[in-house]
Short mmCIF file of C-alpha atoms in Angstrom, two decimals:
data_model
loop_
_atom_site.label_atom_id
_atom_site.label_comp_id
_atom_site.label_asym_id
_atom_site.label_seq_id
_atom_site.Cartn_x
_atom_site.Cartn_y
_atom_site.Cartn_z
CA MET A 1 3.55 -18.20 48.61
CA GLU A 2 0.53 -16.89 50.19
CA GLY A 3 -2.51 -14.84 50.74
CA LEU A 4 -3.36 -13.52 54.19
CA ILE A 5 -6.54 -14.78 55.81
CA THR A 6 -8.22 -13.30 58.88
CA HIS A 7 -9.96 -15.17 61.69
CA PRO A 8 -13.52 -13.75 61.78
CA HIS A 9 -13.75 -13.63 65.59
CA SER A 10 -10.24 -13.05 66.90
CA GLY A 11 -8.83 -10.94 64.08
CA ASP A 12 -5.79 -13.24 63.89
CA VAL A 13 -4.08 -12.97 60.54
CA VAL A 14 -2.05 -15.76 58.94
CA GLY A 15 -0.62 -16.44 55.51
CA VAL A 16 -1.56 -19.65 53.69
CA PRO A 17 -0.65 -20.98 50.23
CA ASP A 18 -2.94 -19.60 47.54
CA ASP A 19 -4.29 -23.01 46.55
CA TRP A 20 -5.44 -23.98 50.07
CA ASP A 21 -9.18 -24.01 50.81
CA THR A 22 -10.25 -21.94 53.82
CA HIS A 23 -13.49 -22.12 55.77
CA VAL A 24 -15.06 -21.77 59.20
CA PRO A 25 -16.72 -25.10 60.09
CA PRO A 26 -20.36 -24.52 61.09
CA GLY A 27 -20.86 -24.16 64.83
CA THR A 28 -17.20 -23.47 65.55
CA GLU A 29 -14.97 -20.47 66.00
CA ALA A 30 -12.11 -22.17 64.17
CA LEU A 31 -10.63 -20.97 60.90
CA VAL A 32 -9.45 -23.91 58.84
CA ALA A 33 -7.16 -23.92 55.79
CA VAL A 34 -6.61 -27.19 53.94
CA ALA A 35 -4.16 -28.18 51.20
CA PRO A 36 -5.65 -29.21 47.85
CA GLU A 37 -7.16 -32.67 47.46
CA ARG A 38 -4.75 -35.36 46.33
CA PRO A 39 -5.48 -37.68 43.44
CA ASP A 40 -5.22 -40.63 45.85
CA GLY A 41 -7.58 -39.03 48.38
CA GLY A 42 -4.83 -38.99 51.01
CA PHE A 43 -4.53 -36.84 54.12
CA ARG A 44 -4.44 -33.13 53.33
CA PRO A 45 -2.03 -31.00 55.37
CA ASN A 46 -3.98 -28.35 57.18
CA LEU A 47 -3.93 -25.37 59.49
CA VAL A 48 -6.44 -24.57 62.22
CA LEU A 49 -6.65 -21.21 64.00
CA THR A 50 -8.67 -21.17 67.21
CA VAL A 51 -9.35 -18.67 69.94
CA THR A 52 -10.56 -19.55 73.44
CA ASP A 53 -11.92 -17.54 76.33
CA ASN A 54 -9.37 -17.91 79.13
CA GLU A 55 -10.94 -15.52 81.60
CA GLY A 56 -9.69 -16.29 85.11
CA TRP A 57 -6.95 -18.63 83.89
CA THR A 58 -3.24 -18.06 83.84
CA PHE A 59 -1.22 -19.08 80.81
CA ALA A 60 0.14 -22.08 82.74
CA GLN A 61 -3.38 -23.21 83.78
CA TRP A 62 -4.62 -22.92 80.19
CA GLN A 63 -1.77 -25.04 78.88
CA ARG A 64 -1.93 -27.63 81.67
CA SER A 65 -5.59 -28.09 80.82
CA THR A 66 -4.80 -28.38 77.09
CA GLU A 67 -2.04 -30.91 77.71
CA ALA A 68 -4.42 -32.99 79.81
CA GLU A 69 -7.13 -32.91 77.12
CA LEU A 70 -5.01 -33.75 74.07
CA PRO A 71 -4.27 -37.42 74.93
CA MET A 72 -7.99 -37.98 75.50
CA ALA A 73 -9.04 -36.20 72.31
CA LEU A 74 -6.41 -37.59 69.93
CA GLN A 75 -5.73 -41.27 69.30
CA ASP A 76 -2.15 -42.50 69.96
CA TYR A 77 -1.16 -39.03 71.16
CA LEU A 78 2.57 -38.76 71.77
CA LEU A 79 4.12 -35.49 72.95
CA LEU A 80 7.48 -35.10 71.21
CA ASP A 81 8.68 -31.61 72.07
CA GLN A 82 7.55 -28.43 73.78
CA GLN A 83 8.98 -25.00 74.38
CA ARG A 84 8.06 -21.86 76.29
CA LEU A 85 8.27 -18.79 74.07
CA GLU A 86 7.20 -15.19 73.88
CA ILE A 87 5.09 -14.00 70.98
CA ALA A 88 4.57 -10.24 70.67
CA GLY A 89 5.79 -9.92 74.25
CA GLN A 90 3.12 -12.29 75.59
CA PRO A 91 3.54 -15.72 77.23
CA ALA A 92 3.51 -18.33 74.51
CA GLY A 93 4.68 -21.78 73.61
CA ARG A 94 5.05 -24.47 70.99
CA ARG A 95 4.36 -28.18 71.13
CA LEU A 96 5.08 -30.98 68.68
CA ALA A 97 3.10 -34.20 68.88
CA HIS A 98 2.20 -37.28 66.91
CA HIS A 99 -1.29 -38.77 66.75
CA THR A 100 -3.41 -40.98 64.51
CA THR A 101 -6.42 -39.64 62.60
CA PRO A 102 -9.75 -41.50 62.65
CA ASP A 103 -8.88 -42.98 59.20
CA GLY A 104 -5.59 -44.35 60.56
CA THR A 105 -3.11 -41.85 59.15
CA ALA A 106 -0.08 -41.16 61.35
CA VAL A 107 0.25 -37.39 61.58
CA THR A 108 2.44 -34.76 63.19
CA MET A 109 0.82 -31.78 64.84
CA GLU A 110 2.86 -28.64 65.47
CA GLN A 111 1.06 -26.09 67.58
CA TRP A 112 1.83 -22.52 68.69
CA PHE A 113 -0.17 -20.77 71.36
CA VAL A 114 -0.19 -17.36 73.00
CA ALA A 115 -2.31 -15.70 75.67
CA ILE A 116 -3.32 -12.13 74.87
CA GLY A 117 -5.48 -10.61 77.57
CA ASP A 118 -8.23 -13.10 78.41
CA ARG A 119 -7.99 -14.92 75.09
CA GLY A 120 -5.90 -17.88 74.08
CA HIS A 121 -4.86 -17.94 70.44
CA THR A 122 -3.70 -21.25 68.94
CA LEU A 123 -2.30 -22.08 65.52
CA THR A 124 -2.13 -25.80 64.70
CA MET A 125 -0.49 -27.33 61.62
CA THR A 126 -1.00 -31.03 60.87
CA VAL A 127 0.82 -33.09 58.23
CA PRO A 128 1.45 -36.83 57.71
CA ASP A 129 4.45 -38.01 59.76
CA LEU A 130 6.38 -39.16 56.69
CA GLU A 131 5.92 -35.72 55.11
CA PHE A 132 6.81 -33.66 58.18
CA PRO A 133 10.43 -33.02 57.08
CA ASP A 134 9.22 -31.87 53.63
CA HIS A 135 6.90 -29.31 55.23
CA THR A 136 9.49 -27.69 57.51
CA ALA A 137 9.97 -24.57 55.38
CA LEU A 138 6.24 -24.10 54.74
CA ILE A 139 5.41 -24.43 58.43
CA GLU A 140 8.10 -21.90 59.34
CA GLU A 141 6.76 -19.50 56.72
CA ILE A 142 3.17 -19.81 57.95
CA VAL A 143 4.15 -19.36 61.60
CA ALA A 144 6.26 -16.31 60.75
CA SER A 145 3.20 -14.76 59.09
CA TRP A 146 0.89 -15.35 62.06
CA GLN A 147 -0.31 -12.20 63.82
CA PRO A 148 -2.42 -13.30 66.80
CA GLY A 149 -5.03 -10.71 67.71
CA GLY A 150 -4.62 -8.87 64.43
CA PRO A 151 -2.03 -6.95 62.45
CA ARG A 152 0.83 -5.53 64.49
CA ASP A 153 1.82 -1.91 63.91
CA MET B 1 5.58 -70.51 74.31
CA ILE B 2 3.62 -67.92 72.33
CA GLU B 3 1.25 -65.59 74.19
CA VAL B 4 -1.36 -63.66 72.24
CA SER B 5 -3.23 -60.83 73.92
CA GLY B 6 -5.36 -58.68 71.64
CA ASP B 7 -3.09 -57.54 68.81
CA VAL B 8 0.11 -58.18 70.78
CA VAL B 9 2.14 -61.37 70.46
CA ARG B 10 4.85 -62.26 72.99
CA LEU B 11 7.39 -65.00 72.44
CA ASP B 12 11.11 -65.68 72.46
CA ASN B 13 13.50 -65.34 69.54
CA ALA B 14 13.44 -69.02 68.58
CA ASP B 15 9.63 -69.11 68.58
CA PHE B 16 9.55 -65.92 66.52
CA PHE B 17 11.67 -67.40 63.74
CA ARG B 18 9.63 -70.63 63.83
CA LEU B 19 6.52 -68.46 63.42
CA VAL B 20 8.16 -66.64 60.49
CA HIS B 21 9.24 -69.78 58.65
CA GLU B 22 6.46 -72.22 59.63
CA PRO B 23 3.37 -70.00 59.87
CA GLU B 24 1.10 -72.89 58.89
CA ALA B 25 2.06 -74.93 61.98
CA PRO B 26 -0.99 -75.58 64.22
CA GLU B 27 0.58 -73.87 67.25
CA HIS B 28 0.75 -70.62 65.25
CA ARG B 29 -2.98 -70.42 64.50
CA GLU B 30 -3.75 -67.91 67.28
CA ALA B 31 -0.80 -65.64 66.42
CA LEU B 32 -1.87 -65.63 62.78
CA SER B 33 -5.33 -64.43 63.78
CA VAL B 34 -3.80 -61.07 64.72
CA PRO B 35 -4.76 -58.57 61.98
CA ASP B 36 -2.13 -58.30 59.22
CA MET B 37 0.18 -60.80 60.96
CA ALA B 38 0.50 -63.01 57.86
CA GLU B 39 1.54 -59.97 55.79
CA GLY B 40 3.92 -58.90 58.57
CA LEU B 41 5.63 -62.30 58.57
CA GLU B 42 5.96 -62.07 54.79
CA ALA B 43 7.75 -58.73 55.36
CA VAL B 44 10.28 -60.54 57.57
CA ARG B 45 10.84 -63.26 54.94
CA ALA B 46 11.18 -60.80 52.04
CA PRO B 47 11.65 -57.26 53.39
CA LEU B 48 11.63 -54.15 51.27
CA ILE B 49 13.28 -52.32 54.18
CA HIS B 50 14.86 -53.56 57.40
CA VAL B 51 15.43 -51.27 60.39
CA ASP B 52 17.87 -52.46 63.06
CA VAL B 53 17.68 -50.44 66.29
CA LEU B 54 20.16 -50.64 69.17
CA ILE B 55 19.43 -48.79 72.38
CA ALA B 56 22.43 -48.69 74.69
CA GLY B 57 22.33 -47.64 78.32
CA ALA B 58 24.84 -48.36 81.04
CA ALA B 59 22.94 -51.46 82.15
CA ARG B 60 22.28 -53.12 78.79
CA VAL B 61 22.03 -52.93 75.04
CA ALA B 62 18.59 -53.74 73.63
CA ARG B 63 18.08 -54.69 69.99
CA HIS B 64 14.81 -54.17 68.14
CA HIS B 65 13.90 -54.80 64.51
CA VAL B 66 11.35 -53.52 62.03
CA TRP B 67 10.73 -55.20 58.68
CA LEU B 68 8.65 -53.43 56.06
CA THR B 69 6.99 -54.14 52.77
CA GLU B 70 4.93 -51.62 50.80
CA GLY B 71 1.83 -52.24 52.90
CA VAL B 72 2.89 -53.35 56.36
CA ALA B 73 5.57 -53.04 59.06
CA LEU B 74 6.35 -55.71 61.65
CA PHE B 75 8.10 -54.62 64.86
CA LEU B 76 10.06 -57.19 66.89
CA LEU B 77 10.72 -55.53 70.23
CA THR B 78 12.96 -56.80 73.00
CA VAL B 79 10.88 -56.50 76.15
CA ARG B 80 13.38 -58.15 78.48
CA GLU B 81 15.50 -61.18 77.71
CA PRO B 82 14.36 -63.56 76.42
CA THR B 83 10.92 -62.07 75.74
CA ARG B 84 10.10 -60.40 72.42
CA GLN B 85 6.92 -58.57 71.45
CA VAL B 86 5.56 -58.52 67.92
CA LEU B 87 3.46 -55.63 66.61
CA VAL B 88 2.15 -55.10 63.09
CA THR B 89 1.37 -51.58 61.85
CA PRO B 90 1.01 -49.67 58.58
CA PRO B 91 4.42 -48.42 57.31
CA GLY B 92 3.45 -44.81 58.06
CA HIS B 93 3.45 -45.66 61.76
CA VAL B 94 7.14 -46.60 61.82
CA PRO B 95 8.43 -43.14 62.89
CA SER B 96 6.07 -43.03 65.87
CA GLY B 97 6.90 -46.65 66.72
CA LEU B 98 10.57 -45.73 66.77
CA ALA B 99 9.85 -42.62 68.85
CA ARG B 100 8.06 -44.73 71.47
CA MET B 101 10.87 -47.29 71.39
CA LEU B 102 13.44 -44.52 71.96
CA ARG B 103 11.21 -42.72 74.46
CA LEU B 104 11.51 -39.54 72.45
CA GLY B 105 9.88 -36.59 74.13
CA PRO B 106 10.61 -33.05 75.26
CA ARG B 107 14.23 -32.55 76.27
CA PRO B 108 16.15 -29.55 77.58
CA THR B 109 18.10 -27.70 74.90
CA PRO B 110 20.83 -25.77 76.71
CA ALA B 111 23.46 -24.09 74.54
CA ARG B 112 26.18 -26.69 74.05
CA GLU B 113 29.08 -27.09 71.68
CA PRO B 114 29.54 -30.03 69.29
CA MET B 115 31.69 -32.76 70.80
CA THR B 116 34.11 -35.12 69.09
CA VAL B 117 33.34 -38.79 69.63
CA ASP B 118 35.72 -41.63 68.85
CA GLY B 119 34.29 -44.16 66.39
CA ALA B 120 35.81 -47.16 68.17
CA ASP B 121 34.22 -46.03 71.44
CA LEU B 122 30.84 -45.79 69.73
CA GLU B 123 31.17 -49.39 68.59
CA LYS B 124 32.02 -50.46 72.17
CA VAL B 125 28.84 -48.86 73.48
CA PHE B 126 26.70 -50.73 70.92
CA ASP B 127 28.54 -54.05 71.26
CA VAL B 128 25.68 -56.49 71.86
CA GLU B 129 28.12 -59.37 72.13
CA ASP B 130 29.66 -57.72 75.17
CA ALA B 131 26.39 -57.03 76.93
CA ASP B 132 28.02 -57.35 80.36
CA ALA B 133 30.47 -54.48 79.83
CA THR B 134 28.43 -52.11 81.96
CA ASP B 135 31.44 -50.26 83.36
CA VAL B 136 32.78 -49.49 79.89
CA ARG B 137 29.41 -48.28 78.65
CA GLU B 138 28.77 -46.22 81.78
CA SER B 139 32.16 -44.53 81.57
CA LEU B 140 31.87 -43.76 77.83
CA LEU B 141 28.31 -42.48 78.09
CA GLU B 142 29.30 -40.29 81.03
CA SER B 143 32.20 -38.86 79.04
CA TRP B 144 29.64 -37.87 76.39
CA GLU B 145 27.32 -36.28 79.03
CA SER B 146 24.80 -38.97 78.12
CA THR B 147 22.83 -41.78 79.69
CA GLY B 148 21.91 -43.52 76.46
CA ALA B 149 22.92 -43.98 72.84
CA TRP B 150 20.73 -45.01 69.91
CA SER B 151 21.78 -46.57 66.62
CA VAL B 152 19.20 -46.85 63.83
CA VAL B 153 20.36 -48.69 60.69
CA VAL B 154 18.03 -48.68 57.70
CA ALA B 155 18.80 -51.23 54.98
CA TYR B 156 17.03 -50.79 51.64
CA GLY B 157 18.20 -52.68 48.58
CA GLU B 158 21.97 -52.30 48.36
CA GLU B 159 21.96 -49.24 50.61
CA GLU B 160 22.47 -49.11 54.35
CA ARG B 161 22.24 -45.87 56.31
CA ARG B 162 23.05 -45.48 59.98
CA THR B 163 21.80 -42.67 62.21
CA LEU B 164 23.25 -42.27 65.70
CA PHE B 165 21.97 -40.26 68.65
CA LEU B 166 23.14 -39.58 72.20
CA ASP B 167 20.54 -38.90 74.87
CA GLY B 168 21.00 -37.45 78.32
CA PRO B 169 19.75 -35.07 80.99
CA GLN B 170 21.17 -32.13 79.03
CA GLY B 171 19.37 -33.13 75.86
CA LEU B 172 19.96 -34.95 72.60
CA ARG B 173 22.87 -35.04 70.19
CA LEU B 174 22.97 -36.27 66.60
CA VAL B 175 26.23 -38.06 65.85
CA LEU B 176 27.60 -37.24 62.41
CA PRO B 177 30.84 -37.97 60.60
CA ASP B 178 33.34 -35.25 61.54
CA PRO B 179 33.68 -32.89 58.56
CA GLU B 180 37.34 -32.30 59.47
CA PRO B 181 38.44 -35.46 61.17
CA PRO B 182 41.96 -35.84 62.48
CA THR B 183 41.73 -39.51 61.53
CA PRO B 184 39.25 -39.81 58.67
CA ASP B 185 37.55 -43.07 59.63
CA GLU B 186 37.39 -42.64 63.37
CA ALA B 187 36.14 -39.23 64.44
CA TRP B 188 32.51 -38.24 64.75
CA GLN B 189 30.84 -35.01 65.82
CA ALA B 190 28.00 -35.16 68.35
CA VAL B 191 25.90 -32.09 67.54
CA PRO B 192 23.25 -30.85 70.01
CA ILE B 193 19.73 -31.12 68.58
CA SER B 194 16.19 -30.53 69.80
CA ALA B 195 13.62 -33.30 70.10
CA THR B 196 11.93 -31.71 67.05
CA THR B 197 15.06 -32.28 64.97
CA ALA B 198 15.29 -35.85 66.27
CA TRP B 199 11.66 -36.41 65.21
CA ARG B 200 12.43 -34.97 61.77
CA GLN B 201 15.30 -37.47 61.52
CA LEU B 202 12.99 -40.37 62.41
CA CYS B 203 10.42 -39.22 59.85
CA SER B 204 13.17 -39.10 57.20
CA LEU B 205 14.59 -42.55 57.86
CA LEU B 206 12.46 -44.52 55.43
CA PRO B 207 13.78 -44.15 51.88
CA ALA B 208 11.85 -41.51 49.94
CA ASP B 209 11.79 -43.68 46.81
CA ALA B 210 10.34 -46.74 48.59
CA ASP B 211 6.77 -47.17 47.37
CA LEU B 212 5.13 -47.37 50.78
CA ALA B 213 1.35 -47.52 50.90
CA SER B 214 1.13 -45.00 53.73
CA ARG B 215 2.82 -42.34 51.64
CA ASP B 216 -0.30 -42.41 49.48
CA ILE B 217 -2.80 -42.23 52.35
#
């Protein structure tokens, strides 16, 4: 499906479909990949890779803080599922949530996060709720390609 | 008596159906000022899709409805008898409305085997006519390691599709027709699922070929 893209600051690598646009929004350290525009101008599924400085925080503190911020940052936020995981031997997790975009689209956000050293790496996929089942395979493929912190030997 | 507070309308069943069929009546003026309410009431009179939700616990069975047209969805929620709450949303907000109704959220997912469930027992749990049968419901739900059961029936044209879930402290189960039933019409399999799978089910409920406006957003 995909070409590999690399986060300019964290070195994270992830595969995205060839026809997705990728960019780093000015003033951010986020790498964004967006599905092609639709003829109807509708919501474009997208991926956001971020890295945060977690110095002095445990994994649990980082995630408690994130979980407290999300309902304030995202309209109609509804946590649907969450899991503790390990990614590359490091404490990690996944959350699934619904929210509403500023233009009123109901979307599903699936997010994976891992702490490596003092940095928190987060991969977020967002698709319209009604299209979430159709994107299951693509999301799995993208997550499987994710190498937080850079290529693994 | 109809109470309007912001975008929320509260009333009883009889008042709701008067509102649906006599929207021009003077006492309905305030309710009709709620954004998209007139379109929502039209969805009840001539629905493209109707969703009938039953939420059974030991104490009671609550029934909720959603009627949809291409551009709007009207939720009729049972708050507590006899009070109903009316909400109007875009069709794309139906899965999240159902998730809130069902209180879907993170659940444990311990390793569990599928369980056979008797079809007649399922009907007893959802029997709204026998709302006082708390002992029967409690005993059946307990035998299924559950504290609640959800039935979501989506009617679209000639088609009607029912999706059943069990919910409990050990997690969720999706109830499916038994692929190898001992008695073909009666046995069901309750398969353990994650909350993510339950969400995927809710997002798949609305017919893919229905021309809903929110699919084009």
